[in-house]
Every structure is written in C-alpha cells, then in structure tokens.
mmCIF file of C-alpha atoms in Angstrom:
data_model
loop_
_atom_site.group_PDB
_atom_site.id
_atom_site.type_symbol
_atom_site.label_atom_id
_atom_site.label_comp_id
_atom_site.label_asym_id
_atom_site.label_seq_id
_atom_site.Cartn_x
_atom_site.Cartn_y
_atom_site.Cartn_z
ATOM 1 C CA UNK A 1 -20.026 28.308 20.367
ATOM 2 C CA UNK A 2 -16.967 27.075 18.209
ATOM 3 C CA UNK A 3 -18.256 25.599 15.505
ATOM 4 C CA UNK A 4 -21.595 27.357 13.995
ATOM 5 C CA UNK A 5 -23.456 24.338 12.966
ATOM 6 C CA UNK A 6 -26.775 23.417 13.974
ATOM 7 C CA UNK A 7 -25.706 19.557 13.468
ATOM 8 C CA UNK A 8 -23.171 19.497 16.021
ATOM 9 C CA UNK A 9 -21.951 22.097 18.702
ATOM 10 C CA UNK A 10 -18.734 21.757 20.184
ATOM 11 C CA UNK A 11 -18.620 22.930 24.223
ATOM 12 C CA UNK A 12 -16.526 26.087 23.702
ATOM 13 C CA UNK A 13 -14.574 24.941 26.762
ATOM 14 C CA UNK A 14 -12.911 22.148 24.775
ATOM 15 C CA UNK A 15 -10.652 24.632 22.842
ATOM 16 C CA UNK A 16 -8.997 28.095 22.832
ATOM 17 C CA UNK A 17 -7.985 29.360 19.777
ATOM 18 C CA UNK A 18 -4.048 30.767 20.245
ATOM 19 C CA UNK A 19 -5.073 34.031 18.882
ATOM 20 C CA UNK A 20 -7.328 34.402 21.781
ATOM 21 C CA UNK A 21 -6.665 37.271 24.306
ATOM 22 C CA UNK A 22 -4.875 35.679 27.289
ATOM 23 C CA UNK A 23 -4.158 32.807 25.309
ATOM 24 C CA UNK A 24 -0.998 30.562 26.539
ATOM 25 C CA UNK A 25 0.505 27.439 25.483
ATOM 26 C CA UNK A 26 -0.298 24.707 27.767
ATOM 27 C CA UNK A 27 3.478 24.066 28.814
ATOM 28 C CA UNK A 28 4.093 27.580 29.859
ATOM 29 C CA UNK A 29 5.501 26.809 33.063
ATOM 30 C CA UNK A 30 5.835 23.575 33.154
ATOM 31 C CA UNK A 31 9.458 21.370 33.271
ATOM 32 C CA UNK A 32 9.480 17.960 31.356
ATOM 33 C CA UNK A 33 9.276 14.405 33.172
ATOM 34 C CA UNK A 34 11.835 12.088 31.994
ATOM 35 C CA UNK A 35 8.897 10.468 29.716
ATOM 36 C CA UNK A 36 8.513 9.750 26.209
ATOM 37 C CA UNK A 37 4.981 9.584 24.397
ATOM 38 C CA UNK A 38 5.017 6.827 21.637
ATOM 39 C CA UNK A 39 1.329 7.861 19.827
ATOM 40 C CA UNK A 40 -0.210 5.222 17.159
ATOM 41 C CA UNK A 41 -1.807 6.779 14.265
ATOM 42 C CA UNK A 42 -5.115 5.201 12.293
ATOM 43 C CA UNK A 43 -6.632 8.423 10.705
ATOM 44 C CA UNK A 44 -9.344 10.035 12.619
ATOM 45 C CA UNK A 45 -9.386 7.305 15.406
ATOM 46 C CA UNK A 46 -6.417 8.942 16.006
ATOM 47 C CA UNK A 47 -8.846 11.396 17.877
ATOM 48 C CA UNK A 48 -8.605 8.689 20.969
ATOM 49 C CA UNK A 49 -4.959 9.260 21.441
ATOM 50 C CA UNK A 50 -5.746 13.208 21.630
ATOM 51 C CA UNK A 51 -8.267 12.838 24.390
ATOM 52 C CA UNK A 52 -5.570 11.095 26.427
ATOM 53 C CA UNK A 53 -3.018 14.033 25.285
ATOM 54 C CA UNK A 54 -5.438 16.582 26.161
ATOM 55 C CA UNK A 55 -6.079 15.060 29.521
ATOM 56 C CA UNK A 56 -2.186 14.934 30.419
ATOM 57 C CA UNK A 57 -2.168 18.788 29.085
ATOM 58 C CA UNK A 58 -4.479 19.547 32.113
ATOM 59 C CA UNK A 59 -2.569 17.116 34.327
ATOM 60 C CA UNK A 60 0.422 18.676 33.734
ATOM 61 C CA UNK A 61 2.356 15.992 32.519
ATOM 62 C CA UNK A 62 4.956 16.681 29.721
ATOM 63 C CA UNK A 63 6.930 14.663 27.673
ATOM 64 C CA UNK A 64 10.743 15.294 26.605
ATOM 65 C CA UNK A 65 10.084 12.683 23.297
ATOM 66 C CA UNK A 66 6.698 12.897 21.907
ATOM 67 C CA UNK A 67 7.623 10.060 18.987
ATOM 68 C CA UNK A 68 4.088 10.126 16.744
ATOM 69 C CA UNK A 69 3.321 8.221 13.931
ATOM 70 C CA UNK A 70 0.945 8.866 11.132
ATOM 71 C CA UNK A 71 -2.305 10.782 12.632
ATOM 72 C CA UNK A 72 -0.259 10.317 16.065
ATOM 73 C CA UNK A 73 2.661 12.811 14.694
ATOM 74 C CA UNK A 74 -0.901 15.139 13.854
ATOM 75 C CA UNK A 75 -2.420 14.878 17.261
ATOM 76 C CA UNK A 76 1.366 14.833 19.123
ATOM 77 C CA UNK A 77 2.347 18.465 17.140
ATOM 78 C CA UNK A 78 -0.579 20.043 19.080
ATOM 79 C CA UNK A 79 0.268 18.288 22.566
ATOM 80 C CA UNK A 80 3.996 19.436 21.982
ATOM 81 C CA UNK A 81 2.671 22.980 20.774
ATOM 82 C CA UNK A 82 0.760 23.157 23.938
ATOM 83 C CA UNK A 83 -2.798 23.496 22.216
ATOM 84 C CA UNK A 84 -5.152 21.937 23.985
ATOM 85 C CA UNK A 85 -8.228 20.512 22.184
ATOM 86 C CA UNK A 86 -7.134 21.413 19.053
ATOM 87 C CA UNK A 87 -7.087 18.210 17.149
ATOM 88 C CA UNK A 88 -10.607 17.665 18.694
ATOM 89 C CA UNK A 89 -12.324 20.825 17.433
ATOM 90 C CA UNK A 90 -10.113 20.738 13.933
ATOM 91 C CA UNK A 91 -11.526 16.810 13.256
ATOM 92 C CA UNK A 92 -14.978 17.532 14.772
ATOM 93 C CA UNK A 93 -14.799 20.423 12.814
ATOM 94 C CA UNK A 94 -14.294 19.282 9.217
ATOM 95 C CA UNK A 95 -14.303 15.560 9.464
ATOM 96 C CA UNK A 96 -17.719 16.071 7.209
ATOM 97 C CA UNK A 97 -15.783 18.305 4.697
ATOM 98 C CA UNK A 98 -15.130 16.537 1.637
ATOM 99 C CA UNK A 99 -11.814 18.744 1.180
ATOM 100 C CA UNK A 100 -10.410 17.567 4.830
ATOM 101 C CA UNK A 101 -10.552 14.187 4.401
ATOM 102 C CA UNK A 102 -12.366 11.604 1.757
ATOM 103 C CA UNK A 103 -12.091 9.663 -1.160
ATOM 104 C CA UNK A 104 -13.850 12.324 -3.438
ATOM 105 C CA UNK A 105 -10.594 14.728 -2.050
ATOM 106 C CA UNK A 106 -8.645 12.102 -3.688
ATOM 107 C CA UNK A 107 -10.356 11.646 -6.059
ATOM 108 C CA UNK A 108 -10.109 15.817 -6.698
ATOM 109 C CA UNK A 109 -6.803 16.459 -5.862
ATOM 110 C CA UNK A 110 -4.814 13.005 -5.790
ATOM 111 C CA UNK A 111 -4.730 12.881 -1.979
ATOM 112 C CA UNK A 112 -7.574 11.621 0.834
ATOM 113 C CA UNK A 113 -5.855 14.401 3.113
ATOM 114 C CA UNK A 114 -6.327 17.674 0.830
ATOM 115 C CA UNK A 115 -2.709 19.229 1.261
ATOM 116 C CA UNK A 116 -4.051 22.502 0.425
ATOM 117 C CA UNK A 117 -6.628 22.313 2.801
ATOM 118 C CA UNK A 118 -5.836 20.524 5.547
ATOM 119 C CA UNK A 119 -2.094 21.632 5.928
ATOM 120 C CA UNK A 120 -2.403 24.989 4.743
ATOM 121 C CA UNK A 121 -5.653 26.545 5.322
ATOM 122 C CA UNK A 122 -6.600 25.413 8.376
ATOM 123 C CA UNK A 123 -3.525 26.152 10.179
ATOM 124 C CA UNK A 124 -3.151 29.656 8.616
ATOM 125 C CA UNK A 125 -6.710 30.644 8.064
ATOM 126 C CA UNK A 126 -9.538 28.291 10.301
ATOM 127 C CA UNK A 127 -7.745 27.163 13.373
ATOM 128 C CA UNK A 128 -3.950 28.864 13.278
ATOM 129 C CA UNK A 129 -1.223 26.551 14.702
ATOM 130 C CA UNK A 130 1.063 27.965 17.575
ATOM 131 C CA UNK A 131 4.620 27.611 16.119
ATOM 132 C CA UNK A 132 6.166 29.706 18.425
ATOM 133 C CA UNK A 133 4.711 27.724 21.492
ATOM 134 C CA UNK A 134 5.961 24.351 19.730
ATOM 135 C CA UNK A 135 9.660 25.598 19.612
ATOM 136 C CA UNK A 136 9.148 26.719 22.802
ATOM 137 C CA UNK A 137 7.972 23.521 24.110
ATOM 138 C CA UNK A 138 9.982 21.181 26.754
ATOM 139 C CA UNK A 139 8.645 18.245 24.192
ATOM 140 C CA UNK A 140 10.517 17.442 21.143
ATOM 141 C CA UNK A 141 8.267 15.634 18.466
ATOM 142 C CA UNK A 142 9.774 12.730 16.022
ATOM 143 C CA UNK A 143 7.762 12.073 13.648
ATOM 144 C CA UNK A 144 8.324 8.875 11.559
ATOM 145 C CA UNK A 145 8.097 8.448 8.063
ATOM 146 C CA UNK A 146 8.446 5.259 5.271
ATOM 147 C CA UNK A 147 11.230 5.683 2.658
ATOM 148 C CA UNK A 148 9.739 4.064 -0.240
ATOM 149 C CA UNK A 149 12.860 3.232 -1.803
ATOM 150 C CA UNK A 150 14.369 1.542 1.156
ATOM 151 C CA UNK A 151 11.421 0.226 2.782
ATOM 152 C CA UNK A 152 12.393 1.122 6.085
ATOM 153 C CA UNK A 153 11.298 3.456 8.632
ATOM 154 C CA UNK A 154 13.342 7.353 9.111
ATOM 155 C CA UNK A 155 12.910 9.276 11.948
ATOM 156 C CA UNK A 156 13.095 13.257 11.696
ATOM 157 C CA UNK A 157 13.035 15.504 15.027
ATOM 158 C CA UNK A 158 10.542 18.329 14.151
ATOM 159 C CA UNK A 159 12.526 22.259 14.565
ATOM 160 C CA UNK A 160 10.569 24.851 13.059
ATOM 161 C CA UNK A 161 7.102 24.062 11.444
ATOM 162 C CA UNK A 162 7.159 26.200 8.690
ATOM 163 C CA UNK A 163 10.510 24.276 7.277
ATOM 164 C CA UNK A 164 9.195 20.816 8.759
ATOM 165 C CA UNK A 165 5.863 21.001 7.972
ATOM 166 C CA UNK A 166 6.474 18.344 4.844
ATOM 167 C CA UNK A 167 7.580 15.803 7.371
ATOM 168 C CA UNK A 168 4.199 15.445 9.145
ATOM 169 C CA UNK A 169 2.285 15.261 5.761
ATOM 170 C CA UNK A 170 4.689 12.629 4.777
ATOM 171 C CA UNK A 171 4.123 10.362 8.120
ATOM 172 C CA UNK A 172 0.667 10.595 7.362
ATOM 173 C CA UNK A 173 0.387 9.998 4.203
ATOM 174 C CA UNK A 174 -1.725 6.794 3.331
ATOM 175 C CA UNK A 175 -0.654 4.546 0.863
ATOM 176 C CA UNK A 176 -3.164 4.148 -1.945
ATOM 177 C CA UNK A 177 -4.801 7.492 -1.793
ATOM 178 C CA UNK A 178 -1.708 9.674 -1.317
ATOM 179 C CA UNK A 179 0.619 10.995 -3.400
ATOM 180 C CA UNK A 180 4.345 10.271 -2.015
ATOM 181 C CA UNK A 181 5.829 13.573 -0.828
ATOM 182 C CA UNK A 182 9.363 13.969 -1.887
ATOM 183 C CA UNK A 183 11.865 15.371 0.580
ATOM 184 C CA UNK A 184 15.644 15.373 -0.850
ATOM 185 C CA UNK A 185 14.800 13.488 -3.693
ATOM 186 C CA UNK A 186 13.511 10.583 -2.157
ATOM 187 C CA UNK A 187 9.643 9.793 -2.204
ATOM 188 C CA UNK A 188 7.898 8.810 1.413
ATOM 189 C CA UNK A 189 4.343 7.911 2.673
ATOM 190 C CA UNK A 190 2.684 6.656 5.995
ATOM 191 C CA UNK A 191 5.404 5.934 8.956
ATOM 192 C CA UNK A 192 2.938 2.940 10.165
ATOM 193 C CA UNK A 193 3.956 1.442 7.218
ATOM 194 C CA UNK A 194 7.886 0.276 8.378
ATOM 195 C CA UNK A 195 6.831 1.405 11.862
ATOM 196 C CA UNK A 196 3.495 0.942 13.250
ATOM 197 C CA UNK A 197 4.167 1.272 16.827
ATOM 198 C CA UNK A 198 7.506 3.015 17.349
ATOM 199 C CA UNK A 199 8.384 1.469 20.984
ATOM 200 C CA UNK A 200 11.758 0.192 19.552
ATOM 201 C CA UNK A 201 13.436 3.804 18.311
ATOM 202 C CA UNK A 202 10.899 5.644 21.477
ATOM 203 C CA UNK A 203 13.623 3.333 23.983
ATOM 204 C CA UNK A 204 16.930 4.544 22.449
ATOM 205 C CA UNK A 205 15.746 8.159 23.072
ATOM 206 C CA UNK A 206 17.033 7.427 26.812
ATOM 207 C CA UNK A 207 14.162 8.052 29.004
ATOM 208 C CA UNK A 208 12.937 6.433 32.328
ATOM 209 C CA UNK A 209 10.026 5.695 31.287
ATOM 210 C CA UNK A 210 7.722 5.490 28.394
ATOM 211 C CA UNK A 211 3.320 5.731 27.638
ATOM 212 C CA UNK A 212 2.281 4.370 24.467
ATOM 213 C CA UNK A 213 -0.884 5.569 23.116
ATOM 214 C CA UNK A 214 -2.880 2.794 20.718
ATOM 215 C CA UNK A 215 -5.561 3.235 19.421
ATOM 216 C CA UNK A 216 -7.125 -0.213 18.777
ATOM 217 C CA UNK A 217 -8.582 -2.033 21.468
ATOM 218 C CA UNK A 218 -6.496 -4.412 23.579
ATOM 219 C CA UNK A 219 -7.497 -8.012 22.176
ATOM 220 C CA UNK A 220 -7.521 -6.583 18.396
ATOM 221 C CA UNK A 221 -5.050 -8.065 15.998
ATOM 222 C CA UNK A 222 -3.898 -7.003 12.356
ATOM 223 C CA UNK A 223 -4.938 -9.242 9.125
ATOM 224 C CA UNK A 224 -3.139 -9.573 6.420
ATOM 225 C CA UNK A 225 -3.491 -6.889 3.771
ATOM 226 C CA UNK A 226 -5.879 -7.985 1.014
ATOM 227 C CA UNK A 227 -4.797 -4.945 -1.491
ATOM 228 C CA UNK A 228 -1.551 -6.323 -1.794
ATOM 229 C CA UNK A 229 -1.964 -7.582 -5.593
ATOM 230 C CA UNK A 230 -3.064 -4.375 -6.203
ATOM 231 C CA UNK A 231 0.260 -2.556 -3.940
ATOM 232 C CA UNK A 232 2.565 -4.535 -5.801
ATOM 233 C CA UNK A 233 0.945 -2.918 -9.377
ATOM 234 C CA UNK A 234 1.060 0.374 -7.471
ATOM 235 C CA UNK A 235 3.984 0.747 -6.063
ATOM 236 C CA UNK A 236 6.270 -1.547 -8.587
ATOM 237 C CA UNK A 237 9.088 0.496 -8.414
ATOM 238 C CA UNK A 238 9.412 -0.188 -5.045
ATOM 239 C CA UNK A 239 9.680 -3.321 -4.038
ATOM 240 C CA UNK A 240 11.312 -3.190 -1.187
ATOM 241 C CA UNK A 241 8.213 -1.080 0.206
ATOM 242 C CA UNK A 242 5.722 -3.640 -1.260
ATOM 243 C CA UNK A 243 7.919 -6.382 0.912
ATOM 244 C CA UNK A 244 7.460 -4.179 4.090
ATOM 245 C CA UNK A 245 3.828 -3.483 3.300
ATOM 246 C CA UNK A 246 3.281 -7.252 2.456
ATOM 247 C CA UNK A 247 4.782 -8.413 5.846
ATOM 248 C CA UNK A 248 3.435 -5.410 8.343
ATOM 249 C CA UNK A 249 0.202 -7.376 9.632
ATOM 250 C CA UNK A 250 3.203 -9.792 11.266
ATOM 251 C CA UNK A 251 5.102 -7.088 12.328
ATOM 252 C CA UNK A 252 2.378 -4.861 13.819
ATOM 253 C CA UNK A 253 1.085 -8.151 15.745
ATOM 254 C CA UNK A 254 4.665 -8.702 17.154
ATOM 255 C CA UNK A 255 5.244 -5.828 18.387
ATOM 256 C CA UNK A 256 1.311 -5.411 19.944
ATOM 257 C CA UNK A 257 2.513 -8.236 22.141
ATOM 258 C CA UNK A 258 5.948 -7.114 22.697
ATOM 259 C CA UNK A 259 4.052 -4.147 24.336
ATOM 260 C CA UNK A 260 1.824 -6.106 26.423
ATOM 261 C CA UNK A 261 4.645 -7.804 27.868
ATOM 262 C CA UNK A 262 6.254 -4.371 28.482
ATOM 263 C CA UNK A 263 3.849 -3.503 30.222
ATOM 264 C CA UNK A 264 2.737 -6.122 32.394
ATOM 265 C CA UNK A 265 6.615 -6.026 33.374
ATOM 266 C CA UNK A 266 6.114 -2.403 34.661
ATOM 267 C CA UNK A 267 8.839 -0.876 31.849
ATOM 268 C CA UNK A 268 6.219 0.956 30.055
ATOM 269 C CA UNK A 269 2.561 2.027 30.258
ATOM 270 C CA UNK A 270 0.318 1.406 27.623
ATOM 271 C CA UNK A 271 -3.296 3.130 27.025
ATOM 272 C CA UNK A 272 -5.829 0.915 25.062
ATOM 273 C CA UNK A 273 -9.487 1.924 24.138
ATOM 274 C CA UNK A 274 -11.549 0.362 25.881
ATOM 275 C CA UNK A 275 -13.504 -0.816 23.646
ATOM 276 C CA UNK A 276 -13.227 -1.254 19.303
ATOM 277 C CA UNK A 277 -13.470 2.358 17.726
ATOM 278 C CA UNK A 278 -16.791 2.958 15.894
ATOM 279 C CA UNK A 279 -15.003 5.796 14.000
ATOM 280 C CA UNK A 280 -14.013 4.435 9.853
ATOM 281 C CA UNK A 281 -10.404 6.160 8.919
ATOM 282 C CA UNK A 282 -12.732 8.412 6.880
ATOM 283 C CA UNK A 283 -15.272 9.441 9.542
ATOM 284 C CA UNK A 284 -17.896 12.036 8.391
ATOM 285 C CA UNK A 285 -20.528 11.745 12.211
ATOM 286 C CA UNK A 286 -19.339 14.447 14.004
ATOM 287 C CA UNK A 287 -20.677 13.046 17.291
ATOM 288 C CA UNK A 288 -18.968 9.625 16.689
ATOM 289 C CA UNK A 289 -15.669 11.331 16.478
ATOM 290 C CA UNK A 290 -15.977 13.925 19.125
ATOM 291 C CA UNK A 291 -17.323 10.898 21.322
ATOM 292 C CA UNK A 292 -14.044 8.845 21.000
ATOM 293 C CA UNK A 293 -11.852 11.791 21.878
ATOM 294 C CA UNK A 294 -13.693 12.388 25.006
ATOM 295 C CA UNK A 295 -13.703 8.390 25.491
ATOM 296 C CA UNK A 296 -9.855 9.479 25.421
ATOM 297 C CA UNK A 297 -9.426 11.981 27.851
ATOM 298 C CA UNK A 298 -12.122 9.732 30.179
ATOM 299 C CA UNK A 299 -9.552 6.722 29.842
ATOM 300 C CA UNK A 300 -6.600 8.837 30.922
ATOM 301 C CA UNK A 301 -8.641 10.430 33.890
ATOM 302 C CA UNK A 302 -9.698 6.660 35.144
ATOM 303 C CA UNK A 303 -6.344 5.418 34.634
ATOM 304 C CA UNK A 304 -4.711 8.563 36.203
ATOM 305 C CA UNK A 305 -4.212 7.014 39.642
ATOM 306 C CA UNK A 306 -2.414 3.857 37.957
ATOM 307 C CA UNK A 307 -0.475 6.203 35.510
ATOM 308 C CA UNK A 308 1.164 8.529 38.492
ATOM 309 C CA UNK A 309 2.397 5.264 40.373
ATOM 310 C CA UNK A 310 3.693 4.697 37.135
ATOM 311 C CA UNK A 311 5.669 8.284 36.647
ATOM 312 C CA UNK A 312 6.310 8.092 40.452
ATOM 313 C CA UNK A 313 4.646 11.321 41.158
#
C-alpha cells in the first residue's frame, strides 16, 4: 500500500508515483480538445475538483487552458503534469499533518500551508512532482493570483515549475493565515479573492468550449464576510484589497448565476457536487477527504455521457 498507516489505506491503484518504473505522464499521446478547465479552489474541498480531473485523465480528455484558482491552480498543476491521483494521495496523505495544513502551522511558521513543507518537501522528497511531463503537457495552466495593492485579480501562465513555483503558493495563499508572497516587489495572496470563479478571463483564452469545476453544491450561496473589521485592521495598507474582500460575497454570487445561465444555454458545462462538502478547509479525517475526491471522479463518470455531447465527441 501507499500510505503505511493503519488509520487509513489508500488503494495503491489510485496513484503512481513518477519515479515508478514504466511510469508515464497521463498526456503522453494524447492531442488537446479545444477546451478550457476553469477549477474553483476552497482548500482541501478542492479534492472534489481532482476526482473530476482524475476521471477526465482516464477519459482522455485534455485541456489547452487549465485556468485554476487557489487549491484549483494545486489540483490543475497535477492534471496538466499528467499525474494522476496525485492530489488525492498527497491530501489523503498529510491532511492530518499539522505541518501540511493547520492553524498550529500558522501558528509555527506564519502560514496555514507550511511553505517548507508542503511546497518543498513533498514535491522533492514524499511525492516528487513531474516537471518535465508539465512542460511537456498539451495543457497550459494560469493560475490566478490577488495583487494586494491593486485589489484586482493577475493572471500568470505557468512555464517551468522550478521558476514558477511562487505563483501557485501565491494563488493559494489564504488571507488571514498567510503571509503575502512577494513577486517583483509587489505582495499577493489567494486569487479567489478578486477572482473566485475565473469564467470571465477562461472565455478570452479563445476556446470552443469551456467545463468549470465548483466545488460547492449547486443551490449554495456566499455570505458576507464577518472578519471584515478585523481585514480592514489587517490588511490597512491595502485598502483597495479590503474593498475587494469586503464586496466578494456579491461578486462570487453574481457570477455563480452567471454560470448557471451559461450553462443552461449550452455555452459551457459546469460540474457541481452533488451534495454540500463535509470536508472543513482544514480537514484532518482522512476518509472524509479521500471520500469527496472519489465523490469527484463518480460525478464526472455519471455525467460523462452528458459531458461528450457537450465536447461533441
């Protein structure tokens, strides 16, 4: 078995290491559709949108635009790499590792995500990342990001991840229990922030056709954020950001709907759990995030027949 724990065992089939013998990316082979992936983020029930990835992996289908956002630009590097299962077995993994993801990891270090840990030594030590099978990928990832200063939303395409790496740790980066990374001099934290749902920038990519990947449950809808007295002491020197964070429950809501309609207009597709995720942004049951990542690939496998009328394939 994967993971040696008598708490939880992963099916070794979920997962192949890429330092396996006979290992391959999952795009070897493969030409992209004329597609682009918009992917949600929400921490670890992110894991949702990365059973649906994983299921498209084994369909076949590939994106030229993966456009991910928060734990979606996580869980859309290892779709784009072409490692299958990977963001299942790393989360089921060490979701119950304090230096992975948790408060006392911010509490230790000044972030909930542990930079050392869980963007260093897990990709170069635990579960090594494929960054030749990412460049070689027919995907391109975007990754979106929040510049604090402006308030709005940037958009980098990913080239190699040992230079790019800081771009996905600043798209996921949670306000509150992050420290900002700085890239050129400017500080930036979670792209959901400006950007929740990335539809808008996903349609100027010029694609035919478009799947967006939520991860909250059809009828859910965002409340307004009750931290804000405490984001405008926080983040004072920005208050352009404090604006954007102050006004995203509207935004977020709008643009839920404007995907809706979208979709019951047949110009995109978009996957929904099928029910509320039991899984907290900080998740430490093993079995409750494992179980909504396979609830993910199951939702892509019953909607299959609907999603290939869709791709006209």
């Amino acid at each position: 078995m994967i993971i040696e724990d008598e708490t939880f065992r992963l099916p070794p089939e979920i997962y192949t290491p890429c330092t396996a013998p006979g290992y391959r990316p999952a795009h070897e082979g493969h030409e992209p559709l004329d597609l682009t992936l918009t992917v949600e983020g929400g921490a670890l029930r992110g894991i949702f949108a990365a059973g649906v990835l994983d299921f498209f992996m084994d369909m076949g289908v590939w994106a030229k635009n993966l456009v991910g956002v928060s734990a979606g630009s996580l869980c859309g590097f290892n779709y784009v790499s072409g490692q299958r299962g990977r963001t299942c077995y790393m989360n089921v993994r060490f979701c119950n590792d304090w230096r992975y993801l948790s408060l006392r990891s911010f509490l230790a270090t000044g972030n909930a995500y542990g930079v050392q840990f869980a963007f260093h030594d897990i990709r170069e030590k635990y579960s090594p990342q494929d960054d030749e099978g990412f460049m070689a990928s027919p995907c391109k990832e975007h990754v979106v990001m929040t510049n604090l200063e402006t308030g709005k939303a940037e958009y980098h395409v990913m080239g190699n991840p040992a230079d790019d790496w800081v771009y996905l740790r600043a798209s996921s980066a949670m306000p509150f229990v992050s420290q900002p990374p700085i890239i050129d001099n400017k500080p930036y934290l979670d792209g959901g922030i400006a950007d929740s749902i990335p539809i808008d920038y996903a349609r100027t990519l010029g694609t035919r056709k478009h799947i967006v990947l939520l991860t909250q449950a059809r009828d859910f809808m965002k409340e307004e954020n009750k931290k804000m007295e405490l984001g405008r002491i926080v983040y004072r020197a920005y208050p352009r950001f404090c604006d954007i964070m102050e006004n995203r429950h509207n935004v977020y809501n709008e643009t839920r709907a404007k995907i809706e309609k979208l979709h019951e207009e047949g110009e995109i597709y978009a996957i929904y759990p099928p029910e509320p995720p039991q899984v907290k942004h900080m998740e430490t049951d093993r079995e409750k995030v494992f179980d909504l990542c396979l609830q993910g690939y199951c939702e892509g496998q019953r909607l299959w027949p609907e999603i290939k009328k869709y791709l006209e394939l």
